[in-house]
Coordinates of C-alpha atoms in Angstrom, one line a residue:
Chain A
M1 CA 0.0 0.0 0.0
S2 CA 1.3 3.4 -1.0
I3 CA -0.7 6.4 0.3
S4 CA -0.3 9.7 -1.6
G5 CA -2.2 12.9 -1.8
R6 CA -4.6 11.3 -4.3
T7 CA -5.5 8.3 -2.2
R8 CA -9.2 8.0 -1.5
L9 CA -10.4 7.3 2.1
F10 CA -12.8 4.7 3.6
A11 CA -13.3 4.3 7.3
I12 CA -15.0 2.1 9.9
L13 CA -16.7 4.0 12.8
G14 CA -17.1 2.2 16.0
D15 CA -16.6 2.2 19.8
P16 CA -14.6 0.2 20.7
V17 CA -12.9 0.1 17.3
S18 CA -9.7 -1.6 18.3
V19 CA -11.4 -5.0 18.0
V20 CA -12.4 -4.7 14.4
R21 CA -10.6 -6.8 11.8
S22 CA -12.1 -5.3 8.7
P23 CA -9.3 -2.9 7.8
G24 CA -7.1 -5.8 6.8
W25 CA -9.8 -7.3 4.6
W26 CA -10.5 -4.0 2.9
N27 CA -6.9 -2.9 2.3
A28 CA -6.2 -6.3 0.8
L29 CA -9.2 -5.9 -1.5
F30 CA -8.0 -2.4 -2.6
A31 CA -4.6 -3.9 -3.4
R32 CA -6.1 -6.7 -5.4
A33 CA -8.5 -4.3 -7.2
G34 CA -5.7 -1.8 -8.0
R35 CA -7.6 0.9 -6.1
D36 CA -5.6 3.9 -4.8
A37 CA -7.6 3.8 -1.5
V38 CA -7.1 3.1 2.2
F39 CA -9.4 1.9 4.8
V40 CA -8.8 3.1 8.4
P41 CA -10.5 2.7 11.8
M42 CA -12.1 5.7 13.5
Q43 CA -13.0 5.5 17.2
V44 CA -16.1 7.5 17.7
G45 CA -18.2 7.3 20.8
A46 CA -22.0 7.0 20.7
A47 CA -22.6 10.6 21.8
D48 CA -20.1 12.0 19.3
L49 CA -21.6 10.4 16.2
P50 CA -23.6 13.4 14.9
R51 CA -20.6 15.8 15.4
A52 CA -18.1 13.3 13.8
W53 CA -20.6 12.8 11.0
A54 CA -20.9 16.5 10.2
G55 CA -17.1 16.7 10.1
L56 CA -16.6 13.6 7.9
R57 CA -19.1 15.0 5.4
A58 CA -16.6 17.9 4.8
I59 CA -13.8 15.5 3.8
G60 CA -13.9 15.5 0.0
N61 CA -11.8 12.4 -0.6
L62 CA -13.8 10.3 2.0
D63 CA -15.8 7.9 -0.3
G64 CA -17.4 5.5 2.1
L65 CA -18.0 4.5 5.7
V66 CA -18.7 1.2 7.4
L67 CA -20.6 1.4 10.7
T68 CA -20.3 -1.0 13.6
M69 CA -21.4 -0.9 17.3
P70 CA -22.9 1.4 18.6
H71 CA -23.7 3.4 15.5
K72 CA -25.9 1.2 13.2
Q73 CA -29.2 2.6 14.3
A74 CA -28.0 6.0 15.3
A75 CA -26.7 6.7 11.7
V76 CA -30.1 6.2 10.1
P77 CA -31.3 9.9 10.6
L78 CA -27.9 11.1 9.5
V79 CA -28.0 9.5 6.1
D80 CA -29.5 11.4 3.2
V81 CA -30.8 8.4 1.2
L82 CA -31.7 5.0 2.7
G83 CA -31.7 1.7 0.9
G84 CA -34.5 -0.9 1.2
S85 CA -32.8 -3.1 3.8
A86 CA -31.8 -0.1 5.9
R87 CA -35.4 1.1 5.9
L88 CA -36.7 -2.4 6.8
T89 CA -34.3 -3.0 9.6
G90 CA -33.9 0.6 10.9
A91 CA -30.1 0.3 10.7
V92 CA -27.3 1.1 8.4
N93 CA -23.9 -0.5 8.2
T94 CA -22.5 0.9 4.9
V95 CA -22.6 4.5 3.6
R96 CA -21.4 5.7 0.3
R97 CA -20.9 9.2 -1.1
L98 CA -23.4 10.5 -3.6
P99 CA -22.4 12.6 -6.6
D100 CA -23.9 15.7 -4.9
G101 CA -21.7 15.1 -1.8
G102 CA -24.5 13.6 0.3
W103 CA -24.5 10.1 1.9
E104 CA -26.5 7.0 0.9
G105 CA -26.8 4.2 3.4
E106 CA -27.7 0.5 3.2
M107 CA -27.7 -2.4 5.6
F108 CA -25.8 -5.5 4.5
D109 CA -25.6 -7.6 7.7
G110 CA -28.6 -9.7 6.9
E111 CA -27.9 -10.2 3.2
G112 CA -24.3 -10.9 4.1
F113 CA -25.3 -13.5 6.6
V114 CA -27.4 -15.2 3.9
A115 CA -24.5 -14.9 1.5
G116 CA -22.3 -16.6 4.1
L117 CA -24.8 -19.5 4.4
R118 CA -24.8 -20.0 0.7
A119 CA -21.0 -19.9 0.6
R120 CA -21.0 -22.9 2.9
G121 CA -23.6 -24.7 0.8
I122 CA -26.5 -24.0 3.2
T123 CA -29.5 -22.9 1.2
P124 CA -32.1 -20.9 3.2
E125 CA -35.1 -21.6 0.9
G126 CA -37.7 -23.8 2.7
R127 CA -35.8 -24.0 5.9
H128 CA -37.3 -24.0 9.4
V129 CA -35.2 -21.6 11.3
R130 CA -34.8 -21.2 15.1
Q131 CA -32.9 -17.9 15.8
K132 CA -31.7 -16.7 19.1
G133 CA -31.0 -13.0 19.4
C134 CA -33.1 -10.1 18.1
G135 CA -30.8 -7.2 18.6
G136 CA -29.3 -5.2 15.7
A137 CA -27.7 -8.2 13.9
G138 CA -30.7 -10.5 14.7
R139 CA -33.1 -8.0 13.2
A140 CA -31.1 -7.8 9.9
I141 CA -30.7 -11.6 9.8
A142 CA -34.4 -12.3 10.4
F143 CA -35.5 -10.0 7.6
A144 CA -32.9 -11.4 5.2
L145 CA -33.9 -15.0 6.0
A146 CA -37.5 -14.2 5.4
R147 CA -36.7 -12.4 2.2
A148 CA -34.6 -15.4 1.1
G149 CA -37.6 -17.7 1.4
V150 CA -37.4 -19.7 4.7
A151 CA -40.5 -21.7 5.5
S152 CA -40.6 -20.7 9.1
L153 CA -38.8 -18.5 11.6
A154 CA -38.9 -19.0 15.4
L155 CA -37.4 -15.9 17.1
E156 CA -36.1 -15.9 20.7
D157 CA -34.4 -13.3 22.8
A158 CA -33.5 -12.8 26.4
A159 CA -36.1 -10.0 26.2
P160 CA -39.2 -11.8 25.0
D161 CA -40.9 -8.6 24.0
R162 CA -38.1 -7.9 21.6
A163 CA -38.6 -11.3 19.9
A164 CA -42.3 -10.9 19.7
S165 CA -42.1 -7.4 18.2
L166 CA -39.6 -8.5 15.6
A167 CA -41.7 -11.5 14.7
A168 CA -44.7 -9.2 14.2
E169 CA -42.6 -6.9 12.0
V170 CA -41.3 -9.8 9.9
A171 CA -44.8 -11.3 9.6
A172 CA -46.2 -7.9 8.4
T173 CA -43.6 -7.7 5.6
F174 CA -43.3 -11.4 4.8
P175 CA -46.7 -13.0 5.6
A176 CA -45.7 -16.3 3.9
V177 CA -43.1 -17.1 6.6
A178 CA -44.6 -19.2 9.4
R179 CA -43.8 -18.7 13.1
G180 CA -42.2 -22.2 13.9
G181 CA -41.6 -25.7 12.7
E182 CA -39.1 -28.5 13.5
P183 CA -35.9 -26.6 13.1
D184 CA -33.3 -27.5 10.6
L185 CA -31.3 -24.3 10.7
L186 CA -30.1 -22.9 14.1
V187 CA -28.9 -19.3 14.1
N188 CA -27.0 -17.7 17.0
A189 CA -27.4 -13.9 16.8
T190 CA -26.5 -13.4 20.5
P191 CA -23.1 -12.6 21.9
L192 CA -22.9 -16.1 23.5
G193 CA -19.6 -17.6 22.4
L194 CA -17.5 -14.4 22.5
S195 CA -16.1 -15.8 25.8
V196 CA -15.1 -19.5 26.1
N197 CA -17.0 -19.6 29.4
D198 CA -20.3 -18.7 27.8
P199 CA -23.0 -21.4 27.8
L200 CA -24.0 -22.7 24.4
P201 CA -27.0 -20.8 22.9
F202 CA -28.6 -24.1 21.9
D203 CA -28.9 -27.5 23.6
P204 CA -26.2 -29.7 21.9
A205 CA -28.7 -32.6 22.1
T206 CA -30.6 -30.9 19.3
L207 CA -27.6 -31.0 16.9
S208 CA -27.6 -33.7 14.2
P209 CA -26.5 -33.9 10.5
R210 CA -30.0 -32.8 9.3
V211 CA -29.6 -29.5 11.2
S212 CA -27.4 -26.7 9.9
V213 CA -25.9 -24.2 12.3
A214 CA -24.8 -20.6 11.8
D215 CA -23.2 -18.1 14.2
V216 CA -22.7 -14.4 14.0
I217 CA -19.5 -14.3 16.1
P218 CA -16.5 -13.7 13.9
N219 CA -13.8 -14.0 16.6
P220 CA -13.3 -16.7 17.7
E221 CA -14.4 -18.0 14.3
V222 CA -14.9 -21.4 15.8
T223 CA -17.2 -20.7 18.7
P224 CA -18.1 -23.6 21.1
L225 CA -21.4 -23.8 19.2
I226 CA -19.7 -24.2 15.8
A227 CA -17.3 -26.7 17.3
A228 CA -20.2 -28.7 18.8
A229 CA -22.1 -28.5 15.5
R230 CA -19.2 -29.8 13.5
A231 CA -18.6 -32.6 15.9
A232 CA -22.3 -33.6 15.5
G233 CA -22.0 -33.6 11.7
C234 CA -23.9 -30.3 11.0
A235 CA -23.1 -28.0 8.1
T236 CA -21.9 -24.7 9.6
A237 CA -21.5 -21.1 8.6
T238 CA -19.4 -18.9 10.9
G239 CA -19.4 -15.2 11.8
R240 CA -16.4 -14.9 9.5
D241 CA -18.5 -16.2 6.6
M242 CA -21.1 -13.5 7.5
F243 CA -18.4 -10.9 7.7
E244 CA -17.1 -11.9 4.2
G245 CA -20.6 -12.0 2.8
Q246 CA -21.5 -8.5 4.0
A247 CA -18.1 -7.1 3.1
R248 CA -18.4 -8.3 -0.5
L249 CA -21.8 -6.7 -0.7
A250 CA -20.5 -3.5 0.8
A251 CA -17.5 -3.5 -1.7
A252 CA -19.9 -3.9 -4.6
Y253 CA -22.0 -1.0 -3.2
F254 CA -18.7 1.0 -3.3
G255 CA -18.2 0.0 -6.9
I256 CA -15.3 -2.4 -6.1
G257 CA -15.4 -6.0 -7.3
A258 CA -14.4 -8.3 -4.4
Chain B
M1 CA 2.0 -1.2 6.5
S2 CA -0.7 -3.3 8.1
I3 CA -3.8 -1.3 9.3
S4 CA -5.9 -2.9 12.1
G5 CA -8.5 -1.6 14.5
R6 CA -5.7 -0.5 16.8
T7 CA -3.9 1.7 14.3
R8 CA -3.6 5.3 15.2
L9 CA -4.4 8.0 12.7
F10 CA -2.6 11.1 11.5
A11 CA -3.8 13.3 8.6
I12 CA -2.9 16.2 6.4
L13 CA -5.7 18.7 5.7
G14 CA -5.5 20.8 2.6
D15 CA -7.2 21.9 -0.6
P16 CA -6.1 20.8 -3.0
V17 CA -4.6 17.9 -1.1
S18 CA -3.9 15.7 -4.2
V19 CA -0.6 17.5 -4.7
V20 CA 0.9 16.8 -1.2
R21 CA 3.7 14.3 -1.0
S22 CA 4.0 14.1 2.8
P23 CA 1.9 10.8 3.3
G24 CA 4.8 8.8 1.8
W25 CA 7.3 10.4 4.0
W26 CA 5.2 9.9 7.2
N27 CA 4.2 6.3 6.5
A28 CA 7.9 5.4 5.8
L29 CA 8.7 7.1 9.2
F30 CA 6.0 5.1 11.0
A31 CA 7.4 1.9 9.5
R32 CA 11.0 2.7 10.5
A33 CA 9.9 3.7 14.0
G34 CA 7.7 0.6 14.4
R35 CA 4.6 2.7 15.0
D36 CA 1.2 1.2 14.4
A37 CA 0.0 4.4 12.7
V38 CA -1.1 5.6 9.3
F39 CA -0.9 9.1 7.7
V40 CA -3.7 9.9 5.3
P41 CA -4.7 12.9 3.1
M42 CA -8.0 14.7 3.8
Q43 CA -9.3 17.1 1.3
V44 CA -11.1 19.9 3.2
G45 CA -12.1 23.2 1.6
A46 CA -11.4 26.5 3.3
A47 CA -15.1 27.1 4.2
D48 CA -15.4 23.6 5.6
L49 CA -12.5 23.8 8.1
P50 CA -14.4 24.6 11.3
R51 CA -17.0 21.9 10.6
A52 CA -14.4 19.3 9.7
W53 CA -12.3 20.3 12.7
A54 CA -15.2 19.7 15.1
G55 CA -15.8 16.3 13.6
L56 CA -12.1 15.3 13.7
R57 CA -12.0 16.2 17.4
A58 CA -14.5 13.4 18.0
I59 CA -12.3 10.7 16.5
G60 CA -10.5 9.2 19.4
N61 CA -7.7 7.5 17.6
L62 CA -6.7 10.6 15.6
D63 CA -3.5 11.7 17.2
G64 CA -2.2 14.5 15.0
L65 CA -2.9 16.8 12.0
V66 CA -0.7 18.6 9.6
L67 CA -2.2 21.6 7.9
T68 CA -1.4 23.0 4.5
M69 CA -2.9 25.5 2.1
P70 CA -5.4 27.1 2.8
H71 CA -5.7 26.3 6.5
K72 CA -2.6 27.4 8.3
Q73 CA -4.0 30.8 9.5
A74 CA -7.6 29.7 9.7
A75 CA -6.7 26.9 12.2
V76 CA -5.3 29.3 14.8
P77 CA -8.6 30.0 16.5
L78 CA -9.6 26.3 16.4
V79 CA -6.6 25.2 18.4
D80 CA -6.8 25.0 22.2
V81 CA -3.2 25.7 23.0
L82 CA -0.7 27.6 20.7
G83 CA 3.1 27.2 20.7
G84 CA 5.5 30.1 20.5
S85 CA 6.2 30.1 16.8
A86 CA 2.4 29.7 16.0
R87 CA 1.7 32.8 18.1
L88 CA 4.5 34.8 16.5
T89 CA 3.6 33.9 12.9
G90 CA -0.2 33.7 13.4
A91 CA -0.2 30.3 11.7
V92 CA -0.2 26.6 12.6
N93 CA 1.0 23.7 10.5
T94 CA 1.1 20.9 13.1
V95 CA -1.5 19.9 15.7
R96 CA -1.2 17.2 18.3
R97 CA -3.7 15.7 20.7
L98 CA -3.5 16.7 24.4
P99 CA -4.2 14.2 27.1
D100 CA -7.5 15.9 27.8
G101 CA -8.6 15.4 24.2
G102 CA -7.9 19.0 23.1
W103 CA -5.5 20.1 20.4
E104 CA -2.2 21.9 20.7
G105 CA -0.7 23.6 17.6
E106 CA 2.7 24.8 16.5
M107 CA 4.2 26.2 13.4
F108 CA 7.3 24.4 12.1
D109 CA 7.6 25.9 8.6
G110 CA 10.2 28.5 9.6
E111 CA 12.2 26.3 11.9
G112 CA 12.1 23.6 9.3
F113 CA 13.4 26.0 6.7
V114 CA 16.3 26.8 9.0
A115 CA 16.9 23.1 9.7
G116 CA 17.0 22.6 5.9
L117 CA 19.6 25.3 5.5
R118 CA 21.8 23.7 8.2
A119 CA 21.4 20.3 6.7
R120 CA 23.0 21.7 3.5
G121 CA 25.8 23.4 5.5
I122 CA 24.3 26.9 5.2
T123 CA 24.6 28.5 8.6
P124 CA 22.2 31.4 9.1
E125 CA 24.1 33.2 11.8
G126 CA 25.5 36.6 10.7
R127 CA 24.0 36.3 7.2
H128 CA 22.6 39.2 5.2
V129 CA 19.4 37.8 3.8
R130 CA 17.3 39.0 0.9
Q131 CA 13.9 37.3 1.0
K132 CA 11.2 37.5 -1.6
G133 CA 7.7 36.5 -0.6
C134 CA 6.0 37.5 2.7
G135 CA 2.9 35.2 2.6
G136 CA 2.4 32.4 5.0
A137 CA 5.7 30.6 4.4
G138 CA 7.5 33.9 4.1
R139 CA 6.3 35.1 7.5
A140 CA 7.4 31.8 9.2
I141 CA 10.8 31.9 7.5
A142 CA 11.4 35.6 8.3
F143 CA 10.8 35.1 12.0
A144 CA 12.8 31.9 12.1
L145 CA 15.8 33.5 10.3
A146 CA 15.7 36.4 12.7
R147 CA 15.5 34.1 15.7
A148 CA 18.5 32.1 14.2
G149 CA 20.6 35.2 14.3
V150 CA 20.9 36.6 10.8
A151 CA 22.6 40.0 10.7
S152 CA 20.1 41.6 8.3
L153 CA 16.9 40.8 6.6
A154 CA 15.6 42.6 3.5
L155 CA 12.0 41.6 2.8
E156 CA 10.3 42.0 -0.5
D157 CA 6.8 41.1 -1.8
A158 CA 4.7 41.8 -4.8
A159 CA 2.5 43.7 -2.2
P160 CA 4.9 46.2 -0.7
D161 CA 2.6 46.8 2.2
R162 CA 2.9 43.2 3.2
A163 CA 6.7 43.3 3.2
A164 CA 6.8 46.5 5.2
S165 CA 4.4 45.3 7.8
L166 CA 6.2 41.9 8.2
A167 CA 9.5 43.8 8.5
A168 CA 8.0 46.0 11.3
E169 CA 6.7 42.9 13.1
V170 CA 10.1 41.1 12.9
A171 CA 11.9 44.3 14.0
A172 CA 9.6 44.6 17.0
T173 CA 10.5 41.1 18.2
F174 CA 14.1 40.9 17.0
P175 CA 15.4 44.5 17.1
A176 CA 19.0 43.3 16.6
V177 CA 18.3 42.3 13.0
A178 CA 19.0 45.1 10.5
R179 CA 16.8 45.9 7.5
G180 CA 19.4 45.3 4.7
G181 CA 23.0 44.6 3.7
E182 CA 24.9 43.2 0.8
P183 CA 23.0 39.9 0.5
D184 CA 24.8 36.6 0.9
L185 CA 21.7 34.5 1.4
L186 CA 18.8 34.7 -1.1
V187 CA 15.5 33.2 -0.1
N188 CA 12.6 32.5 -2.5
A189 CA 9.4 32.3 -0.5
T190 CA 7.2 33.1 -3.6
P191 CA 5.5 30.5 -5.8
L192 CA 7.8 31.5 -8.7
G193 CA 9.4 28.2 -9.9
L194 CA 6.3 26.1 -9.6
S195 CA 6.0 26.4 -13.4
V196 CA 9.0 26.1 -15.7
N197 CA 7.8 29.2 -17.4
D198 CA 8.0 31.4 -14.3
P199 CA 10.6 34.2 -14.3
L200 CA 13.5 33.7 -11.8
P201 CA 12.7 35.5 -8.5
F202 CA 16.3 36.9 -8.4
D203 CA 18.5 38.3 -11.2
P204 CA 21.0 35.5 -12.0
A205 CA 23.7 38.2 -12.3
T206 CA 23.6 38.4 -8.5
L207 CA 24.5 34.7 -8.1
S208 CA 28.1 33.9 -7.1
P209 CA 29.9 31.3 -4.9
R210 CA 29.8 33.8 -1.9
V211 CA 26.0 33.7 -2.1
S212 CA 23.8 30.9 -0.8
V213 CA 20.3 30.3 -2.2
A214 CA 17.3 28.7 -0.7
D215 CA 13.9 27.9 -2.2
V216 CA 10.6 26.9 -0.6
I217 CA 9.2 25.0 -3.6
P218 CA 9.4 21.2 -3.0
N219 CA 8.2 20.1 -6.4
P220 CA 10.1 20.4 -8.7
E221 CA 12.9 20.1 -6.2
V222 CA 15.3 21.7 -8.6
T223 CA 13.6 24.9 -9.6
P224 CA 15.1 27.1 -12.3
L225 CA 16.5 29.3 -9.4
I226 CA 18.2 26.3 -7.7
A227 CA 19.6 25.1 -11.1
A228 CA 20.9 28.6 -11.8
A229 CA 22.4 28.9 -8.3
R230 CA 24.1 25.6 -8.6
A231 CA 25.5 26.5 -12.0
A232 CA 26.9 29.7 -10.5
G233 CA 28.6 27.7 -7.7
C234 CA 26.2 28.7 -4.9
A235 CA 25.4 26.5 -1.9
T236 CA 21.7 25.6 -2.1
A237 CA 18.8 24.4 0.0
T238 CA 15.7 23.3 -1.7
G239 CA 12.0 23.1 -0.8
R240 CA 12.5 19.4 -0.2
D241 CA 15.1 20.3 2.4
M242 CA 12.6 22.6 4.1
F243 CA 9.9 19.9 3.9
E244 CA 12.2 17.4 5.6
G245 CA 13.3 19.9 8.2
Q246 CA 9.7 20.7 9.2
A247 CA 8.5 17.1 9.0
R248 CA 11.3 16.0 11.4
L249 CA 10.3 18.7 13.8
A250 CA 6.6 17.8 13.5
A251 CA 7.5 14.1 14.1
A252 CA 9.4 15.0 17.2
Y253 CA 6.4 17.1 18.3
F254 CA 4.3 13.9 17.8
G255 CA 6.8 12.0 20.0
I256 CA 8.3 10.1 17.1
G257 CA 12.0 10.1 16.4
A258 CA 12.7 10.8 12.7

């Protein structure tokens, strides 16, 4: 990578941002694509987002932003144009510069999750899904699974109200998706697995080769759930697969082939 | 260079910024020093500086800024603490983060110019200087030459008022410096030489081995003035020498050995 005065900027905004691994992925992509661009981390606290945003708009060679915790919902009112998935989920994870200098935002976490499933040979069509976790990532995944054509979607959350309200929202937009069924795709969209001491999000007795298992946690890539699923003969998709899926979609949104 | 979520940020703000060459210098320095940091260009128009500034303050891993045209004077009221050269010249070219999150600014163009002279064996002490150009760079250079102990300083500018007023300011702070003398150090602080079609800022008939010549233009490094001076046997210091001088001072200000 050689940065000059002509280099274009991309950044990920988060807090904490030290844990993100995406700069390495993006800068390798720019190198492969022959783009004179650099992707950098920017640590911005939740309360500072509007002020940082106003300043970043004034940087003429800043072409795109990726948003992570805690900014995905807060960025929605700051974006000038919202894509369909962003409107549906009420969250934004990728923002690109419009020709008039404004910002257009879209949410690729859900579609990226589905792309990660497909990359591992797990087709979502007709699946009976049991999903734990209905926070930001869970919302995006639930809508994307429904759009991809799952047969049923059973949503659970430590806060039952949150699960019920997301289920109602998904049902309103995708009435063909049933509420439950004998699950053959288990989705962990909770933080369980970030620490090795976490309990498994699903009872390992429910794991068998007819069940596929997907996790949102990118690091460690092999969570205790993924390890148990592989031991039980399940097809698996990891948080790294989800990351790669959403990053490729974001790159295409930025006009860069991945 | 490998950028991760822990990488610290430094940036140069300018308009245009595409012409700056400093990112290459800084990123090579970070690599030599083993710093996990990256230096990027940010294109910010003159009218946008206050807004960009407010936003950049909110980026927690942004440790320093370098300012170039047209921001050096405009940044003065935006900085929380001003160094001595910045107060004297009314301009800032380097800003570092204070422990409380505020910004402290200093002006190294003049001291960097003097460091560039010394790097080429041109000692300023006791010199009779004839300087053309009393804009931002010229102001910084005039004060730094006076502080370095030149015997006399004859200032000229396309706007005679500007030369007279800078001369008065320098005389007020450094009363030992005379207004003129038979010049043995010629300083070009005008833009003449940026284009090969520019006239020489000094009559080549005045060039001889007893006269040293310094130019502020970094690109082309060998301006027609520098070429003529070398042909006449003069010691020379180029805009690149000035750049390296101020960049080393700025790096030390950031706590990085150059």
